[in-house]
Tab-separated table of C-alpha atoms in Angstrom:
chain	number	residue	atom	x	y	z
G	263	MET	CA	-61.159	-20.636	69.996
G	264	ASP	CA	-57.866	-20.543	67.841
G	265	THR	CA	-57.796	-18.486	64.724
G	266	LEU	CA	-55.690	-18.582	61.669
G	267	LYS	CA	-53.734	-15.618	61.207
G	268	THR	CA	-51.795	-15.664	58.199
G	269	ARG	CA	-52.613	-15.551	54.326
G	270	ALA	CA	-50.599	-18.986	53.625
G	271	GLU	CA	-53.002	-20.578	56.490
G	272	PHE	CA	-55.820	-19.425	54.589
G	273	LYS	CA	-54.808	-20.155	51.145
G	274	ARG	CA	-53.714	-23.815	52.167
G	275	VAL	CA	-57.097	-24.459	53.650
G	276	GLN	CA	-58.767	-23.749	50.191
G	277	LYS	CA	-57.321	-27.162	49.039
G	278	GLY	CA	-59.782	-28.707	51.475
G	279	ARG	CA	-63.335	-29.559	51.108
G	280	LYS	CA	-66.054	-26.813	50.739
G	281	TRP	CA	-69.541	-26.420	51.538
G	282	VAL	CA	-71.896	-23.540	50.411
G	283	THR	CA	-74.736	-21.941	52.393
G	284	PRO	CA	-76.996	-18.982	51.338
G	285	ALA	CA	-75.066	-17.016	54.127
G	286	PHE	CA	-71.282	-18.225	54.177
G	287	ILE	CA	-69.059	-20.414	52.470
G	288	MET	CA	-67.002	-22.939	54.696
G	289	GLN	CA	-63.872	-24.532	53.511
G	290	GLY	CA	-62.059	-26.959	55.766
G	291	LEU	CA	-58.802	-29.034	55.710
G	292	ALA	CA	-56.943	-31.541	58.413
G	293	ARG	CA	-53.743	-30.066	59.821
G	294	ALA	CA	-50.578	-32.262	59.724
G	295	ASP	CA	-49.079	-30.817	62.800
G	296	ILE	CA	-50.396	-32.850	65.892
G	297	GLU	CA	-49.498	-30.433	68.571
G	298	SER	CA	-52.670	-28.127	68.722
G	299	GLN	CA	-55.425	-30.331	69.219
G	300	GLY	CA	-58.552	-27.983	68.540
G	301	PRO	CA	-59.895	-26.672	65.699
G	302	ARG	CA	-58.737	-23.179	64.482
G	303	PHE	CA	-61.125	-20.704	62.410
G	304	GLY	CA	-60.625	-17.986	60.051
G	305	PHE	CA	-63.401	-15.557	58.941
G	306	THR	CA	-63.380	-13.449	56.125
G	307	VAL	CA	-65.920	-10.942	54.740
G	308	SER	CA	-65.008	-8.949	51.607
G	309	GLY	CA	-66.705	-5.574	50.686
G	310	LYS	CA	-68.089	-7.111	47.219
G	311	SER	CA	-69.821	-9.552	49.280
G	312	VAL	CA	-71.847	-7.166	51.370
G	313	ALA	CA	-72.067	-4.544	48.920
G	314	VAL	CA	-74.999	-2.140	47.967
G	315	GLU	CA	-75.012	0.257	45.083
G	316	GLY	CA	-74.343	3.842	46.287
G	317	GLU	CA	-74.133	7.086	44.957
G	318	GLY	CA	-72.206	7.295	41.534
G	319	GLY	CA	-73.366	3.806	40.923
G	320	ARG	CA	-69.946	2.380	42.401
G	321	LYS	CA	-71.148	-1.110	44.526
G	322	ARG	CA	-69.009	-0.804	47.710
G	323	GLY	CA	-69.638	-2.513	51.546
G	324	LYS	CA	-69.095	-0.307	54.322
G	325	ALA	CA	-66.980	-1.517	57.055
G	326	VAL	CA	-70.080	-1.650	59.400
G	327	ASP	CA	-71.716	-4.123	57.296
G	328	ARG	CA	-68.594	-6.365	56.959
G	329	ASN	CA	-67.854	-6.519	60.778
G	330	ARG	CA	-71.405	-6.894	61.774
G	331	ALA	CA	-71.682	-9.899	59.118
G	332	ARG	CA	-68.254	-11.119	60.663
G	333	ARG	CA	-69.522	-10.625	64.266
G	334	ARG	CA	-72.302	-12.809	63.560
G	335	LEU	CA	-70.714	-15.719	61.891
G	336	LYS	CA	-68.051	-15.669	64.594
G	337	GLU	CA	-70.863	-15.929	67.184
G	338	ALA	CA	-72.228	-18.659	65.256
G	339	VAL	CA	-69.133	-20.793	65.231
G	340	ARG	CA	-68.838	-19.881	68.757
G	341	LEU	CA	-72.104	-21.390	69.448
G	342	THR	CA	-71.535	-24.821	67.558
G	343	PHE	CA	-68.026	-25.420	67.129
G	344	ALA	CA	-67.589	-27.377	70.658
G	345	GLU	CA	-70.424	-30.013	69.214
G	346	ALA	CA	-69.941	-30.093	65.557
G	347	ALA	CA	-66.336	-29.158	64.684
G	348	ARG	CA	-63.421	-31.916	64.393
G	349	PRO	CA	-60.387	-31.473	66.172
G	350	ASN	CA	-57.204	-31.160	64.101
G	351	LEU	CA	-58.815	-29.217	61.337
G	352	ASP	CA	-58.857	-25.653	59.986
G	353	TYR	CA	-61.903	-23.918	58.832
G	354	VAL	CA	-62.154	-20.926	56.986
G	355	ILE	CA	-65.741	-18.768	56.760
G	356	ILE	CA	-66.003	-16.553	54.175
G	357	GLY	CA	-69.142	-14.362	54.671
G	358	ARG	CA	-71.649	-13.525	52.118
G	359	ALA	CA	-74.250	-10.660	51.756
G	360	VAL	CA	-77.143	-12.873	53.559
G	361	ALA	CA	-75.240	-13.057	56.551
G	362	LEU	CA	-76.657	-9.681	57.703
G	363	THR	CA	-80.279	-10.696	57.349
G	364	ARG	CA	-80.708	-14.434	57.519
G	365	LYS	CA	-82.616	-15.359	60.790
G	366	PHE	CA	-79.939	-16.370	63.273
G	367	GLU	CA	-81.464	-19.754	64.291
G	368	ASP	CA	-81.374	-20.477	60.554
G	369	LEU	CA	-77.672	-19.352	60.442
G	370	LEU	CA	-77.021	-21.538	63.303
G	371	ALA	CA	-78.481	-24.754	61.474
G	372	ASP	CA	-76.607	-23.854	58.464
G	373	MET	CA	-73.049	-24.080	60.695
G	374	ARG	CA	-73.682	-27.249	62.044
G	375	ARG	CA	-74.926	-28.703	58.617
G	376	ALA	CA	-71.600	-27.174	57.110
G	377	PHE	CA	-69.420	-28.383	60.161
G	378	HIS	CA	-70.757	-31.826	59.365
G	379	LYS	CA	-70.457	-31.819	55.603
G	380	VAL	CA	-66.753	-30.239	55.634
G	381	GLY	CA	-65.711	-32.542	58.431
G	382	GLN	CA	-66.443	-35.921	56.673
G	383	PRO	CA	-63.705	-37.770	55.191
G	384	ALA	CA	-63.318	-37.352	51.386
G	385	ARG	CA	-64.450	-40.093	49.537
G	386	SER	CA	-62.119	-42.270	47.338
G	387	ASP	CA	-62.995	-43.620	43.681
G	388	LYS	CA	-62.688	-46.976	45.276
G	389	GLU	CA	-65.538	-46.268	47.427
G	390	ASN	CA	-67.850	-44.848	44.633
G	391	ASN	CA	-66.919	-47.345	41.858
G	392	PRO	CA	-65.658	-50.899	43.665
G	393	ALA	CA	-63.848	-53.361	41.317
G	394	PRO	CA	-65.915	-56.197	40.474
Protein backbone atom coordinates (compact mmCIF):
# COMPACT_ATOMS: atom_id res chain seq x y z
CA MET A 1 0.00 0.00 0.00
CA ASP A 2 1.62 3.25 -1.15
CA THR A 3 1.14 6.33 1.00
CA LEU A 4 0.99 10.08 0.49
CA LYS A 5 3.87 11.79 2.25
CA THR A 6 3.84 15.56 1.72
CA ARG A 7 1.37 18.27 2.63
CA ALA A 8 1.19 19.28 -1.03
CA GLU A 9 -0.08 15.80 -1.95
CA PHE A 10 -2.77 15.98 0.75
CA LYS A 11 -3.81 19.48 -0.37
CA ARG A 12 -4.03 18.40 -4.02
CA VAL A 13 -6.46 15.58 -3.16
CA GLN A 14 -8.77 18.12 -1.45
CA LYS A 15 -9.85 19.28 -4.91
CA GLY A 16 -11.32 15.88 -5.77
CA ARG A 17 -14.48 14.02 -4.84
CA LYS A 18 -15.48 13.60 -1.19
CA TRP A 19 -17.66 11.13 0.72
CA VAL A 20 -18.61 11.58 4.38
CA THR A 21 -19.39 8.71 6.78
CA PRO A 22 -19.87 8.75 10.55
CA ALA A 23 -16.34 7.41 11.17
CA PHE A 24 -14.31 9.15 8.46
CA ILE A 25 -14.24 11.44 5.45
CA MET A 26 -12.72 10.09 2.24
CA GLN A 27 -11.35 12.34 -0.48
CA GLY A 28 -10.07 11.08 -3.82
CA LEU A 29 -8.46 12.52 -6.92
CA ALA A 30 -6.91 10.98 -10.03
CA ARG A 31 -3.15 11.29 -10.52
CA ALA A 32 -1.62 12.73 -13.65
CA ASP A 33 1.55 10.59 -13.56
CA ILE A 34 1.15 7.13 -15.02
CA GLU A 35 4.34 5.52 -13.71
CA SER A 36 2.87 4.27 -10.42
CA GLN A 37 -0.19 2.16 -11.09
CA GLY A 38 -1.65 1.40 -7.67
CA PRO A 39 -3.72 3.70 -5.48
CA ARG A 40 -1.98 5.80 -2.82
CA PHE A 41 -3.41 6.61 0.59
CA GLY A 42 -3.00 9.32 3.19
CA PHE A 43 -4.38 9.14 6.72
CA THR A 44 -4.97 11.96 9.14
CA VAL A 45 -6.67 12.10 12.52
CA SER A 46 -6.54 15.41 14.35
CA GLY A 47 -6.64 15.97 18.07
CA LYS A 48 -9.89 17.92 17.71
CA SER A 49 -11.62 15.05 15.93
CA VAL A 50 -11.10 12.60 18.82
CA ALA A 51 -11.22 15.20 21.61
CA VAL A 52 -12.84 14.66 24.97
CA GLU A 53 -13.18 17.32 27.60
CA GLY A 54 -10.42 17.00 30.15
CA GLU A 55 -9.56 18.78 33.34
CA GLY A 56 -9.64 22.53 33.12
CA GLY A 57 -12.36 22.45 30.46
CA ARG A 58 -9.89 21.92 27.62
CA LYS A 59 -10.89 19.59 24.84
CA ARG A 60 -7.94 17.65 23.60
CA GLY A 61 -7.50 14.31 21.88
CA LYS A 62 -4.81 12.13 23.31
CA ALA A 63 -2.18 10.55 21.09
CA VAL A 64 -3.37 7.10 22.11
CA ASP A 65 -6.85 7.83 20.72
CA ARG A 66 -5.53 9.42 17.53
CA ASN A 67 -3.21 6.48 16.86
CA ARG A 68 -5.91 3.92 17.63
CA ALA A 69 -8.35 5.60 15.22
CA ARG A 70 -5.63 5.79 12.55
CA ARG A 71 -4.73 2.09 13.01
CA ARG A 72 -8.39 1.02 12.70
CA LEU A 73 -8.82 3.08 9.52
CA LYS A 74 -5.58 1.74 8.02
CA GLU A 75 -6.67 -1.83 8.68
CA ALA A 76 -10.08 -1.19 7.11
CA VAL A 77 -8.37 0.23 4.01
CA ARG A 78 -5.93 -2.69 3.88
CA LEU A 79 -8.79 -5.20 3.91
CA THR A 80 -10.92 -3.42 1.28
CA PHE A 81 -8.67 -1.52 -1.13
CA ALA A 82 -7.73 -4.49 -3.34
CA GLU A 83 -11.34 -5.03 -4.37
CA ALA A 84 -12.73 -1.50 -4.15
CA ALA A 85 -10.05 1.14 -4.79
CA ARG A 86 -9.35 2.38 -8.29
CA PRO A 87 -5.76 2.43 -9.57
CA ASN A 88 -4.16 5.81 -10.33
CA LEU A 89 -6.21 7.51 -7.62
CA ASP A 90 -4.94 9.20 -4.50
CA TYR A 91 -7.14 8.87 -1.41
CA VAL A 92 -7.08 10.80 1.84
CA ILE A 93 -8.94 9.38 4.83
CA ILE A 94 -9.71 11.86 7.60
CA GLY A 95 -10.63 10.14 10.85
CA ARG A 96 -13.50 11.20 13.08
CA ALA A 97 -14.31 10.36 16.70
CA VAL A 98 -16.74 7.56 15.79
CA ALA A 99 -13.81 5.64 14.24
CA LEU A 100 -12.85 4.66 17.79
CA THR A 101 -16.18 3.09 18.70
CA ARG A 102 -17.83 1.98 15.44
CA LYS A 103 -18.18 -1.78 14.95
CA PHE A 104 -15.43 -2.95 12.63
CA GLU A 105 -17.87 -4.67 10.22
CA ASP A 106 -19.72 -1.35 9.83
CA LEU A 107 -16.40 0.43 9.31
CA LEU A 108 -15.54 -2.01 6.50
CA ALA A 109 -18.96 -1.50 4.87
CA ASP A 110 -18.52 2.29 5.08
CA MET A 111 -15.05 1.97 3.53
CA ARG A 112 -16.31 -0.10 0.57
CA ARG A 113 -19.14 2.36 -0.09
CA ALA A 114 -16.79 5.35 0.16
CA PHE A 115 -14.35 3.76 -2.32
CA HIS A 116 -17.25 3.21 -4.70
CA LYS A 117 -18.61 6.78 -4.38
CA VAL A 118 -15.25 8.56 -4.54
CA GLY A 119 -14.07 6.41 -7.46
CA GLN A 120 -17.01 7.27 -9.71
CA PRO A 121 -16.25 9.63 -12.56
CA ALA A 122 -17.45 13.19 -12.06
CA ARG A 123 -20.76 14.02 -13.69
CA SER A 124 -20.81 16.79 -16.24
CA ASP A 125 -23.61 19.31 -16.61
CA LYS A 126 -24.44 17.82 -20.01
CA GLU A 127 -25.29 14.48 -18.41
CA ASN A 128 -27.48 16.14 -15.81
CA ASN A 129 -29.17 18.61 -18.15
CA PRO A 130 -29.16 17.26 -21.71
CA ALA A 131 -29.83 19.86 -24.38
CA PRO A 132 -33.07 19.35 -26.38
